[in-house]
XYZ file of C-alpha atoms in Angstrom:
355
model
C -26.742 13.913 50.156
C -24.716 15.781 52.752
C -24.545 19.331 54.000
C -21.258 21.201 53.651
C -20.622 23.627 56.503
C -17.563 25.880 56.574
C -17.001 28.078 59.639
C -14.363 30.822 60.012
C -11.993 29.033 57.648
C -8.482 30.419 57.196
C -5.909 28.955 54.800
C -2.457 30.115 53.737
C 0.356 29.287 51.334
C 3.864 29.969 52.671
C 2.449 32.176 55.446
C 0.523 34.229 52.874
C -3.207 34.296 53.779
C -5.405 33.125 50.930
C -8.707 32.559 52.747
C -9.722 34.705 55.707
C -12.616 33.856 58.063
C -14.674 32.185 55.328
C -18.075 30.828 56.376
C -20.481 29.090 54.011
C -23.295 26.545 54.229
C -24.273 24.396 51.235
C -27.599 22.658 51.785
C -27.906 18.934 50.942
C -28.643 18.253 47.289
C -27.983 21.824 46.131
C -25.375 23.464 43.915
C -23.427 26.467 45.173
C -21.276 28.480 42.776
C -18.274 30.231 44.306
C -17.797 33.247 42.042
C -14.691 35.398 41.933
C -11.825 36.740 39.867
C -8.484 34.959 39.361
C -6.409 34.737 42.527
C -9.274 35.476 44.929
C -9.025 32.115 46.738
C -11.910 30.181 45.213
C -9.841 27.164 44.089
C -8.075 27.087 47.454
C -11.491 26.849 49.114
C -12.293 23.822 46.970
C -8.937 22.208 47.761
C -9.438 22.631 51.511
C -12.879 20.989 51.320
C -11.399 18.157 49.241
C -8.504 17.680 51.666
C -5.696 18.611 49.280
C -4.793 21.782 51.211
C -4.869 22.018 55.030
C -6.876 24.594 56.928
C -4.941 26.881 59.259
C -7.986 27.595 61.417
C -11.748 27.144 61.399
C -13.722 24.002 60.599
C -14.964 22.122 57.550
C -17.857 19.695 58.019
C -19.262 17.260 55.472
C -22.511 15.890 56.824
C -22.013 15.220 60.526
C -18.229 14.770 60.245
C -15.594 17.405 60.925
C -13.041 16.742 58.188
C -10.656 19.600 59.065
C -10.442 21.812 62.139
C -7.021 23.347 61.574
C -5.382 20.700 63.764
C -6.559 17.280 62.552
C -7.625 16.321 59.033
C -9.491 13.428 57.479
C -7.532 12.103 54.490
C -8.937 13.088 51.067
C -9.732 9.478 50.121
C -11.854 9.087 53.262
C -14.017 12.167 52.730
C -16.342 10.665 50.079
C -15.688 13.590 47.754
C -15.769 13.600 43.957
C -13.496 16.150 42.277
C -13.590 17.485 38.701
C -10.686 19.683 37.632
C -10.611 22.280 34.865
C -8.978 19.942 32.363
C -10.755 16.760 33.501
C -7.417 15.032 34.294
C -8.382 11.714 32.718
C -5.740 8.987 32.638
C -4.552 8.980 28.999
C -3.486 5.315 29.030
C -6.877 4.029 30.244
C -10.100 3.623 28.312
C -13.124 5.691 29.236
C -14.621 2.698 31.063
C -11.419 2.175 33.063
C -11.243 5.893 33.876
C -14.805 5.945 35.201
C -14.331 2.677 37.092
C -10.937 3.557 38.556
C -12.247 4.669 41.952
C -14.402 1.557 42.242
C -11.473 -0.868 42.255
C -10.845 -0.366 45.963
C -14.436 0.220 47.037
C -17.107 -2.179 48.204
C -18.409 -2.075 44.654
C -15.133 -3.522 43.454
C -16.197 -6.835 41.833
C -16.078 -6.779 38.070
C -19.782 -7.155 37.382
C -20.797 -4.436 39.837
C -18.060 -2.170 38.501
C -19.128 -2.690 34.884
C -22.776 -2.000 35.719
C -21.852 1.156 37.615
C -19.665 2.392 34.747
C -22.458 1.756 32.250
C -24.920 3.581 34.484
C -22.652 6.615 34.868
C -21.865 6.861 31.152
C -25.573 6.642 30.332
C -26.259 9.356 32.903
C -23.853 11.786 31.189
C -25.116 10.820 27.735
C -22.040 8.875 26.547
C -22.930 5.159 26.619
C -21.141 4.546 23.300
C -17.630 5.731 24.240
C -16.685 3.167 26.908
C -13.897 1.586 24.815
C -12.369 4.817 23.554
C -9.350 6.609 24.989
C -9.414 10.245 26.197
C -7.532 11.542 23.136
C -10.329 10.181 20.944
C -12.923 12.396 22.654
C -13.837 16.041 22.229
C -13.241 18.485 25.062
C -16.899 18.397 26.053
C -16.955 14.610 26.054
C -13.836 14.498 28.232
C -15.507 16.724 30.810
C -18.617 14.544 30.808
C -16.427 11.509 31.450
C -14.663 13.376 34.269
C -18.057 14.065 35.877
C -19.056 10.415 35.433
C -15.820 9.340 37.151
C -16.443 11.759 40.041
C -19.965 10.367 40.548
C -19.151 6.672 40.069
C -18.160 6.012 43.679
C -21.391 7.612 44.955
C -19.705 10.491 46.810
C -21.466 12.604 49.415
C -20.374 15.782 47.623
C -18.888 16.786 44.258
C -16.462 19.672 43.766
C -15.999 21.195 40.298
C -13.084 23.529 39.577
C -14.016 25.664 36.533
C -14.899 22.542 34.516
C -16.124 24.470 31.454
C -13.391 27.116 31.225
C -11.471 25.530 28.335
C -14.539 25.032 26.113
C -15.969 27.378 23.495
C -18.974 29.503 24.461
C -21.683 27.491 22.695
C -20.446 24.136 23.982
C -19.957 25.584 27.457
C -23.600 26.702 27.615
C -24.904 23.296 26.487
C -22.626 21.298 28.747
C -23.285 23.243 31.926
C -27.051 22.740 31.512
C -26.507 19.002 30.976
C -24.182 18.670 33.965
C -26.636 20.577 36.163
C -29.305 18.044 35.231
C -26.943 15.158 35.996
C -26.184 16.547 39.452
C -29.884 17.006 40.150
C -30.630 13.465 38.999
C -28.044 12.122 41.441
C -29.207 14.400 44.254
C -25.598 15.150 45.106
C -24.406 18.246 46.974
C -22.001 20.261 44.831
C -19.727 23.298 44.838
C -18.596 24.753 41.511
C -16.010 27.528 41.318
C -16.074 29.919 38.375
C -15.227 33.446 37.284
C -18.108 33.416 34.779
C -21.117 35.299 36.165
C -23.499 33.938 33.505
C -22.468 30.440 34.484
C -23.107 31.133 38.162
C -26.446 32.879 37.614
C -27.787 30.131 35.340
C -26.581 27.123 37.338
C -26.597 27.888 41.029
C -29.085 27.457 43.824
C -26.745 29.702 45.799
C -23.898 32.012 44.776
C -21.056 33.004 47.102
C -18.992 35.937 45.820
C -15.417 35.781 47.078
C -13.080 38.781 46.988
C -9.528 38.875 48.336
C -10.057 35.679 50.281
C -13.332 36.686 51.911
C -16.921 35.864 51.035
C -18.530 39.272 50.624
C -22.070 38.054 49.920
C -23.905 34.738 49.589
C -27.483 34.191 48.493
C -29.689 33.092 45.629
C -28.849 34.380 42.140
C -31.856 36.697 42.312
C -30.803 38.125 45.674
C -27.289 38.910 44.491
C -28.492 40.412 41.218
C -31.356 42.491 42.633
C -30.038 43.215 46.145
C -26.212 43.421 46.191
C -24.647 44.423 49.494
C -21.918 46.561 47.924
C -20.816 47.953 44.583
C -18.228 45.180 44.069
C -20.924 42.492 44.159
C -23.264 44.654 42.092
C -20.697 45.011 39.306
C -19.370 41.456 39.477
C -22.709 39.720 38.916
C -23.802 42.001 36.056
C -23.502 45.364 34.322
C -24.726 48.063 36.658
C -25.232 51.775 37.152
C -24.267 52.981 40.625
C -25.575 56.514 41.099
C -25.418 59.028 43.944
C -28.798 59.689 45.521
C -30.513 61.724 48.193
C -32.827 59.403 50.143
C -35.772 60.587 52.205
C -38.575 58.370 53.549
C -37.736 55.447 51.283
C -37.515 57.534 48.093
C -34.310 58.155 46.162
C -33.659 61.327 44.187
C -31.133 60.638 41.400
C -30.043 61.899 37.994
C -32.649 59.514 36.534
C -35.512 60.888 38.621
C -37.151 60.157 41.964
C -38.024 56.558 42.797
C -39.441 54.330 45.491
C -36.770 51.917 46.672
C -37.323 48.172 46.689
C -39.268 47.025 49.788
C -36.266 45.298 51.354
C -33.752 47.980 50.434
C -31.542 49.000 53.387
C -32.963 51.794 55.520
C -30.882 54.801 54.552
C -31.327 58.548 54.863
C -29.338 61.377 53.389
C -26.653 60.931 50.742
C -26.257 57.344 49.493
C -25.785 55.295 46.331
C -28.372 53.317 44.399
C -28.108 50.462 41.897
C -30.002 50.487 38.589
C -29.409 47.670 36.090
C -28.965 48.716 32.415
C -31.895 46.571 31.241
C -34.186 48.465 33.641
C -33.785 51.708 31.666
C -35.574 52.729 28.469
C -34.790 55.568 26.058
C -37.628 57.481 24.415
C -37.535 60.205 21.740
C -38.081 63.740 22.952
C -41.732 64.773 23.041
C -43.095 61.235 23.571
C -43.518 61.199 27.352
C -47.289 61.603 27.502
C -49.510 60.935 30.530
C -48.043 63.942 32.300
C -44.671 62.285 32.727
C -41.697 64.536 33.299
C -38.757 62.331 32.372
C -35.166 63.558 32.559
C -33.261 64.218 29.352
C -29.861 62.798 28.428
C -27.525 62.783 25.434
C -26.569 59.496 23.774
C -22.787 59.330 23.647
C -22.284 55.771 22.410
C -24.279 53.032 20.639
C -23.135 49.406 20.258
C -25.292 46.918 18.358
C -25.015 43.206 19.264
C -27.949 41.737 17.359
C -30.316 40.536 20.075
C -29.680 43.668 22.104
C -27.848 46.973 21.981
C -25.762 48.789 24.571
C -25.856 52.549 24.836
C -24.185 55.128 27.017
C -26.097 58.264 27.979
C -24.744 61.405 29.603
C -27.009 62.921 32.260
C -26.712 66.292 34.014
C -27.963 66.604 37.590
C -27.168 69.163 40.273
C -24.177 70.457 38.333
C -22.595 67.012 37.873
C -22.481 64.675 34.877
C -23.412 61.012 35.266
C -22.734 58.332 32.651
C -25.582 55.813 32.443
C -25.383 52.452 30.622
C -28.573 51.214 28.932
C -29.368 47.828 27.356
C -32.326 47.574 24.993
C -33.623 45.139 22.403
C -34.471 46.227 18.871
C -32.851 47.919 15.943
C -34.593 51.316 15.976
C -32.059 52.994 18.191
C -31.201 56.628 18.813
C -28.104 57.891 17.049
C -25.046 59.117 18.875
C -25.483 62.745 19.891
C -29.291 62.522 20.078
C -31.177 63.926 23.070
C -33.589 61.417 24.609
C -35.933 60.964 27.546
C -34.559 58.425 30.050
C -37.079 56.242 31.879
C -36.464 53.704 34.654
C -38.842 50.738 34.299
C -37.307 48.350 36.858
C -36.284 48.230 40.476
C -33.947 50.633 42.284
C -31.865 49.307 45.187
C -29.932 51.342 47.754
C -26.493 50.154 48.788
C -25.965 49.951 52.567
């Protein structure tokens, strides 16, 4: 296990900045997901750590070694890094066993018996002990990615880098495979960075998420921190559906179109006009006349209902202080209000103020 430490990293292609002052720490034995849209710089970050792309400034450390400081670089093959690309990039003319054992031919584990034992161990680890003699074209997409992970781990690297390894798979297979690969990484105790544009993937896999936008990391933290306590509306929207509402804040209470609420304990200290975040699943709709217990809930009009089976998504129009706010609501169940119905709107979860 090795720590990855990136400080003030800048990287460019043809004098065009791609990464700007990026800093990130990945603790030993943990998985960090770098989350961002296409073209934001997340793959470039992976390539700089791997040694495929040079840094222009800043430092990259793997364990106690500086592998790039913008002036001198350690060669990729000397960084003890495993790399898994989006398509796996298996050698089509080699068997699965030869693919997994390829990196061992020049290592200290290079004798045939040791190499065979290591290959068998890695294939068993990824759940494919029976495919050693097959060729890549004889495997499914999910199997190919498992083999690619086995190859990356075979040489016992200090870190593993995964570049959207599940992107080409269908949704059901992607969900199964990412859980299996997470378990493999934990079993090996290896430090890993995975880049993705899939927020569900990042939230379900990561010990830490770093959201990157236009070449800069705009927030890093645990999945819960980013989901419950985003630092800006970009992060709030990127990690999940969200309602961002104007609010008047006084003494830790926010007055909004949905009512007046206590802010989360660690919400930024803000007074006056601000914005608050309310997740759609933290809102409930109730028929008119069912408040009870002296509640005085605001009233909205349902403008849209979408049924997805396990849950439904609704849009509600709210009037407050002469303005109209559109609120998104997610609820389970089939007994839903119809479009055009007036309903009470109740917040049952946390409210977070944006700085």
